[in-house]
Tab-separated table of C-alpha atoms in Angstrom:
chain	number	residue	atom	x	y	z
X	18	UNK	CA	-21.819	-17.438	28.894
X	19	UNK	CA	-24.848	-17.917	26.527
X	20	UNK	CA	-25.684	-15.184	24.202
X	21	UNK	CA	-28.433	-14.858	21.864
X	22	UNK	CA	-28.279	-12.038	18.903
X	23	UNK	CA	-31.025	-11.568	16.646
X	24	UNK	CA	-30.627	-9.674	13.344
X	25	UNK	CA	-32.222	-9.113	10.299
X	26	UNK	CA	-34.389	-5.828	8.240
X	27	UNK	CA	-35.683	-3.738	10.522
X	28	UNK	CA	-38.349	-2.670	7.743
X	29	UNK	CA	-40.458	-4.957	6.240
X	30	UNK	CA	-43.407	-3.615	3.564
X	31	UNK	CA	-47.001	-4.691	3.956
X	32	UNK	CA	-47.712	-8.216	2.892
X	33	UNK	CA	-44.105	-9.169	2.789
X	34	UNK	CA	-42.257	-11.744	5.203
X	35	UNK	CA	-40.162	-10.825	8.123
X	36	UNK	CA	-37.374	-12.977	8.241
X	37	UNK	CA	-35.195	-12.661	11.658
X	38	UNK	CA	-32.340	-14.949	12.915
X	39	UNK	CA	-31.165	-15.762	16.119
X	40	UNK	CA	-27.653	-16.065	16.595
X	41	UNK	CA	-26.393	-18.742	19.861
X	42	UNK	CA	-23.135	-18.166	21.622
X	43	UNK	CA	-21.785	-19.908	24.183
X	44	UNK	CA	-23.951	-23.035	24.146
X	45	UNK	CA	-25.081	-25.657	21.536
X	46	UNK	CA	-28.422	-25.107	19.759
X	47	UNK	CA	-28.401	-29.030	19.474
X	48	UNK	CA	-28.854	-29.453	22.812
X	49	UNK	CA	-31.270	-31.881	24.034
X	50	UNK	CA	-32.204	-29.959	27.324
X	51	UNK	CA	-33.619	-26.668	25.258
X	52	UNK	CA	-36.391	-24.687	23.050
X	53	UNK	CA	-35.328	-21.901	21.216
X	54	UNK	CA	-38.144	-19.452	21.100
X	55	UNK	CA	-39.603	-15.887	19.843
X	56	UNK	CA	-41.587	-13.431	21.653
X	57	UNK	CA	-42.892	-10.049	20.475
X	58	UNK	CA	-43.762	-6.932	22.021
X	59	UNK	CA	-45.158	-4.078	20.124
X	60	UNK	CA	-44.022	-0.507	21.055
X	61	UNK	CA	-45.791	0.054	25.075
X	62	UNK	CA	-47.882	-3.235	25.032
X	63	UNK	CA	-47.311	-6.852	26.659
X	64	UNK	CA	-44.991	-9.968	25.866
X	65	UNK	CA	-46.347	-12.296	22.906
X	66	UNK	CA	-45.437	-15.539	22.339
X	67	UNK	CA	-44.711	-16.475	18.846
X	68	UNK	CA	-43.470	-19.807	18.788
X	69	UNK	CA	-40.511	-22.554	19.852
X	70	UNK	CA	-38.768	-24.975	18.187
X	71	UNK	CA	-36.790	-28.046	19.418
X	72	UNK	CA	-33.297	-28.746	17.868
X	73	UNK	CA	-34.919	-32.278	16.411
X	74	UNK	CA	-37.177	-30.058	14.388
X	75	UNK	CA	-40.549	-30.582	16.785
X	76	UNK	CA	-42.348	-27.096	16.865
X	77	UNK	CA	-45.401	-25.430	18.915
X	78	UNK	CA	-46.661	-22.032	17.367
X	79	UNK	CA	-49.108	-19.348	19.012
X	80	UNK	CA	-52.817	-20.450	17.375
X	81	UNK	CA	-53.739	-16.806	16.238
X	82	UNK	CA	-49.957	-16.720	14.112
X	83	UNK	CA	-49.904	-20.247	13.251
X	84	UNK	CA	-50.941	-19.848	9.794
X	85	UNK	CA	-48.534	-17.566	9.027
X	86	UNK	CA	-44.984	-18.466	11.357
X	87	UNK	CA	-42.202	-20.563	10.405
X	88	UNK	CA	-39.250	-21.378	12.931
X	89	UNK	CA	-36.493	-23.149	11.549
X	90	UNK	CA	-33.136	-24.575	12.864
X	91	UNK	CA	-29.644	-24.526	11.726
X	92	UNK	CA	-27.301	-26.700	13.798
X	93	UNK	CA	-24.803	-26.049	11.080
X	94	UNK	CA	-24.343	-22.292	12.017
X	95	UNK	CA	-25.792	-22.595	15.482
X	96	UNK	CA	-28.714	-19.883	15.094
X	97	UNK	CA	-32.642	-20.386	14.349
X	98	UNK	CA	-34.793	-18.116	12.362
X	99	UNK	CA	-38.182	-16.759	12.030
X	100	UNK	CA	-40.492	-16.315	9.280
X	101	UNK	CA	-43.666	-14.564	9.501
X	102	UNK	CA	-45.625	-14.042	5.718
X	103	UNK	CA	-48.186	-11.367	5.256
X	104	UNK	CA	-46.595	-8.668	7.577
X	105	UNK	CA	-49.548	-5.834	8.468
X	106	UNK	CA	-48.643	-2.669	10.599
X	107	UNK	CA	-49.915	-5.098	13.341
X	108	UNK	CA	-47.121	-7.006	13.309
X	109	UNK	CA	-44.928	-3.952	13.897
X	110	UNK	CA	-42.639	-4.552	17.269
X	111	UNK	CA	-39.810	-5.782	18.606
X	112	UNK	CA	-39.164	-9.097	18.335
X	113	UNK	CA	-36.749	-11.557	20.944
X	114	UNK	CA	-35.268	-14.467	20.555
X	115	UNK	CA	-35.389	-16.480	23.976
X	116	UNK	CA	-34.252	-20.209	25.449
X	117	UNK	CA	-36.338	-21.523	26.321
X	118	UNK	CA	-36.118	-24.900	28.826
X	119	UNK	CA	-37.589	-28.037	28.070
X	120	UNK	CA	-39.784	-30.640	30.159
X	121	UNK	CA	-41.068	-28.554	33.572
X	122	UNK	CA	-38.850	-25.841	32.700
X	123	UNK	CA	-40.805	-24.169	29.755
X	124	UNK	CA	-39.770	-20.799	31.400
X	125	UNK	CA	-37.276	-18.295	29.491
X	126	UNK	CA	-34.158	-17.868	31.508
X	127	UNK	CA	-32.068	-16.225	28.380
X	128	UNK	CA	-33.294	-13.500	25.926
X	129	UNK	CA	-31.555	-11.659	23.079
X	130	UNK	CA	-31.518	-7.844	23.418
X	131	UNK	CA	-34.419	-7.373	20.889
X	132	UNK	CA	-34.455	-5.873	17.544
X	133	UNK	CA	-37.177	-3.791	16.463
X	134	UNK	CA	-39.073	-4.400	13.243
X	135	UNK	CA	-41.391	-1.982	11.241
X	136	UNK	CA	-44.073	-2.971	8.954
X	137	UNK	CA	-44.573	0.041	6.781
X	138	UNK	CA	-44.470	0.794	2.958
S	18	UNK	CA	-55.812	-21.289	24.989
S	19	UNK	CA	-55.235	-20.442	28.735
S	20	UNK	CA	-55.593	-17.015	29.834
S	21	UNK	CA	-53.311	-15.198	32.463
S	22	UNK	CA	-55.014	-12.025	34.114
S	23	UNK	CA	-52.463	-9.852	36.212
S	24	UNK	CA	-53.988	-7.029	38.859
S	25	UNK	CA	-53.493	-4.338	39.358
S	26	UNK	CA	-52.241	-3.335	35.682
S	27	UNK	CA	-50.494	-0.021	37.491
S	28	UNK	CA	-49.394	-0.163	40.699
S	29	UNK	CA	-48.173	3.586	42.630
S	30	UNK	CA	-45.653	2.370	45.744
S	31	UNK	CA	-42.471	4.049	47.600
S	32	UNK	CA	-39.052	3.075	48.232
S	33	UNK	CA	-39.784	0.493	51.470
S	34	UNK	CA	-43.348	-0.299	50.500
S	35	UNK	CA	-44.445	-3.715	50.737
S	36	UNK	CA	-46.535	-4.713	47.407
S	37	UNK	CA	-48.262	-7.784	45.749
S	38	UNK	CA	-48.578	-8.429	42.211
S	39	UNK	CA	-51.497	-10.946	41.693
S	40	UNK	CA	-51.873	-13.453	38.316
S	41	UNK	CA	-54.585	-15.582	37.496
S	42	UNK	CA	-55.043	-18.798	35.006
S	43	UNK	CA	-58.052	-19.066	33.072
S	44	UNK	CA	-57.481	-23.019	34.078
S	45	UNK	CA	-55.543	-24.922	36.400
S	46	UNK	CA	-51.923	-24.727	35.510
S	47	UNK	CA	-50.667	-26.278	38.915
S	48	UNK	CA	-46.953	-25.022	39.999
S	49	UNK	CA	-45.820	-23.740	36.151
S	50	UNK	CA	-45.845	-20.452	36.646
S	51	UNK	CA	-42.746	-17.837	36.093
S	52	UNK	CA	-42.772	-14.128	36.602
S	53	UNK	CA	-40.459	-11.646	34.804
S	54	UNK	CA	-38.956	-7.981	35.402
S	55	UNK	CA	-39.019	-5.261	32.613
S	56	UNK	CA	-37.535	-2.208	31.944
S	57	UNK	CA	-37.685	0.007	29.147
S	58	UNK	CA	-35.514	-0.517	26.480
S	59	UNK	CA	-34.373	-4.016	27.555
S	60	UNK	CA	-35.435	-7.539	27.398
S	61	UNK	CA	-37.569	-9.737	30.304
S	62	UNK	CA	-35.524	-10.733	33.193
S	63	UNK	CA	-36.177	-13.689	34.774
S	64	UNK	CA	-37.057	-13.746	38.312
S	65	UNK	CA	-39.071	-16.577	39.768
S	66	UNK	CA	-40.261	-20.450	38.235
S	67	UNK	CA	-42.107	-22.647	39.472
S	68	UNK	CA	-44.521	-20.399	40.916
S	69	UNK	CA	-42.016	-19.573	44.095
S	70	UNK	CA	-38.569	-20.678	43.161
S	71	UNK	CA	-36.055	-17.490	43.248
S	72	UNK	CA	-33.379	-17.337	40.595
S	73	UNK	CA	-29.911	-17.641	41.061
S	74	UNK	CA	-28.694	-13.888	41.699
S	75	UNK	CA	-32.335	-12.129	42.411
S	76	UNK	CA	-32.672	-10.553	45.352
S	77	UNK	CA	-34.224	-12.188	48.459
S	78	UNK	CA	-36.882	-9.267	49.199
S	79	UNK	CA	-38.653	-10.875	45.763
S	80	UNK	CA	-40.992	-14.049	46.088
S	81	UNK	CA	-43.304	-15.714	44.579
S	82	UNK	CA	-46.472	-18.313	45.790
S	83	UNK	CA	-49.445	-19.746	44.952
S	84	UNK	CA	-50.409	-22.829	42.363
S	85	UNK	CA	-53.631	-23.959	40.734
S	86	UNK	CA	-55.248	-20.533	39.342
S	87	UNK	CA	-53.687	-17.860	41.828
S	88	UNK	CA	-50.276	-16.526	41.986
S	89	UNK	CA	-48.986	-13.761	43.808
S	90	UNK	CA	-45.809	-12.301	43.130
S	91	UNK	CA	-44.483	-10.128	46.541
S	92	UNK	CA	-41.974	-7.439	46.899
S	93	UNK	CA	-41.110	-7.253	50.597
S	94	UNK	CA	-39.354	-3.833	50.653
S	95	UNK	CA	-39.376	-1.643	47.081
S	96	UNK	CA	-35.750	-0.343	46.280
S	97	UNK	CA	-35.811	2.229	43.566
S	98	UNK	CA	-34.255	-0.329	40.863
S	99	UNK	CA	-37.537	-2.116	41.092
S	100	UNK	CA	-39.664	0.060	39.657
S	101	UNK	CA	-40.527	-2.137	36.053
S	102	UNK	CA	-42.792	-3.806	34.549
S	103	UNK	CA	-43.716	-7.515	35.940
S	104	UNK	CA	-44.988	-10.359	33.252
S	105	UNK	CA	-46.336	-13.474	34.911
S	106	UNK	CA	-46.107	-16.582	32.279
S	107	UNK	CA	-47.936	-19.622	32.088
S	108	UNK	CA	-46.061	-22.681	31.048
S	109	UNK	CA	-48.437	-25.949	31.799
S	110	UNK	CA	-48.964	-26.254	28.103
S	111	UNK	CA	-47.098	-26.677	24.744
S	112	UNK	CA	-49.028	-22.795	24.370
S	113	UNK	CA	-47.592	-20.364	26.082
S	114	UNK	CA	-48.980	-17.098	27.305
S	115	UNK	CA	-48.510	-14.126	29.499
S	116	UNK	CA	-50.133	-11.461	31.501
S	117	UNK	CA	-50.684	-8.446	30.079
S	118	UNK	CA	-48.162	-6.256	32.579
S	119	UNK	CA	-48.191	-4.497	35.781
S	120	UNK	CA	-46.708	-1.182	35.834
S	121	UNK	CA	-44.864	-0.565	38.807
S	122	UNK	CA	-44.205	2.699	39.681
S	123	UNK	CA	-43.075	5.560	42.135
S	124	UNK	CA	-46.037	7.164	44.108
């Protein structure tokens, strides 16, 4: 059964980088049938896409956080990561790591259970 | 960037009720359209693609419709465990972006 963990700081200062990883159980991040994904929600507000990656590398980033997000792949250890530079209390939420399918199927069947992150000095 | 607008943003129903969720794409965004259950404290849960296809292991009384710009998302008789939130999500492009929520909750 595929499980997704994410982990990392759950308090990041003000101008810093959040750094989260995404840790895949139960199924190959290499797969050629799948996007690994992040999605935000700050505390009683909506989903937000942040980005998705492809195992080949191939990535597609939300335009207003493109300038600041990194995803990133590690087949090695079988888990992804996300960077986002220049953290403001705006960024403050919790953050999921999803699958995402490929082709027509661009939908997110499997999320992680969240992990909240603070932006605050 | 396409836009999703979801109505109403609360909704007040009771156990049996009959309700409609509507969604609607700034642009055309044909059949690629999934809607999602949320409850506080836990992640999304996926509940219809393709604008009307049920996933495995949700319950009948949910379904979905529409394509182009309108979507409707229908509950044919509430149960108390479906009182969430419900996310439509657009997935025609290589951007992709919900709705901004609708509450649903006990009247």
């Amino acid at each position: 059964q595929l499980q997704l963990r994410e982990s990392g700081p759950g308090l990041v200062k003000p101008s810093e980088t959040l750094s989260l990883t995404c840790s895949v159980s139960g199924g190959s991040i290499s797969s050629s049938d799948y996007y690994w994904a992040w999605i935000r929600q700050p505390a009683g507000k909506g989903l937000e896409w942040i980005g998705s990656m492809y195992y080949s590398g191939t990535t597609y980033y939300n335009p207003s956080l493109k300038s600041r997000v990194t995803i990133s792949v590690d087949t090695s250890k079988n888990h992804f990561s996300l960077n986002l530079s220049s953290v403001t209390a705006a960024d403050t939420a919790v953050y999921y790591c999803a699958r995402q399918g490929s082709w027509y199927s661009k939908y997110f069947r499997h999320w992680g259970q969240g992990t909240l992150v603070t932006a605050s000095s | 960037d396409i836009q999703m607008t979801q109505s109403p943003s609360i909704l007040s129903a009771s156990v049996g009720d009959r309700v409609t969720i509507t969604c609607r794409a700034s642009q055309n965004i044909n059949s690629w359209l999934a809607w999602y259950q949320q409850k506080p404290g836990k992640a999304p849960k996926l509940l219809i693609y393709k604008a009307s296809s049920l996933e495995t292991g949700v319950p009948s009384r949910f379904s979905g419709s529409g394509s182009g710009t309108e979507f409707t998302l229908t509950i044919s008789s509430l149960r108390p465990d479906d009182f969430a939130t419900y996310y439509c999500q657009q997935y025609d492009s290589n951007s992709f972006t919900f709705g901004q929520g609708t509450k649903l909750e006990i009247k």
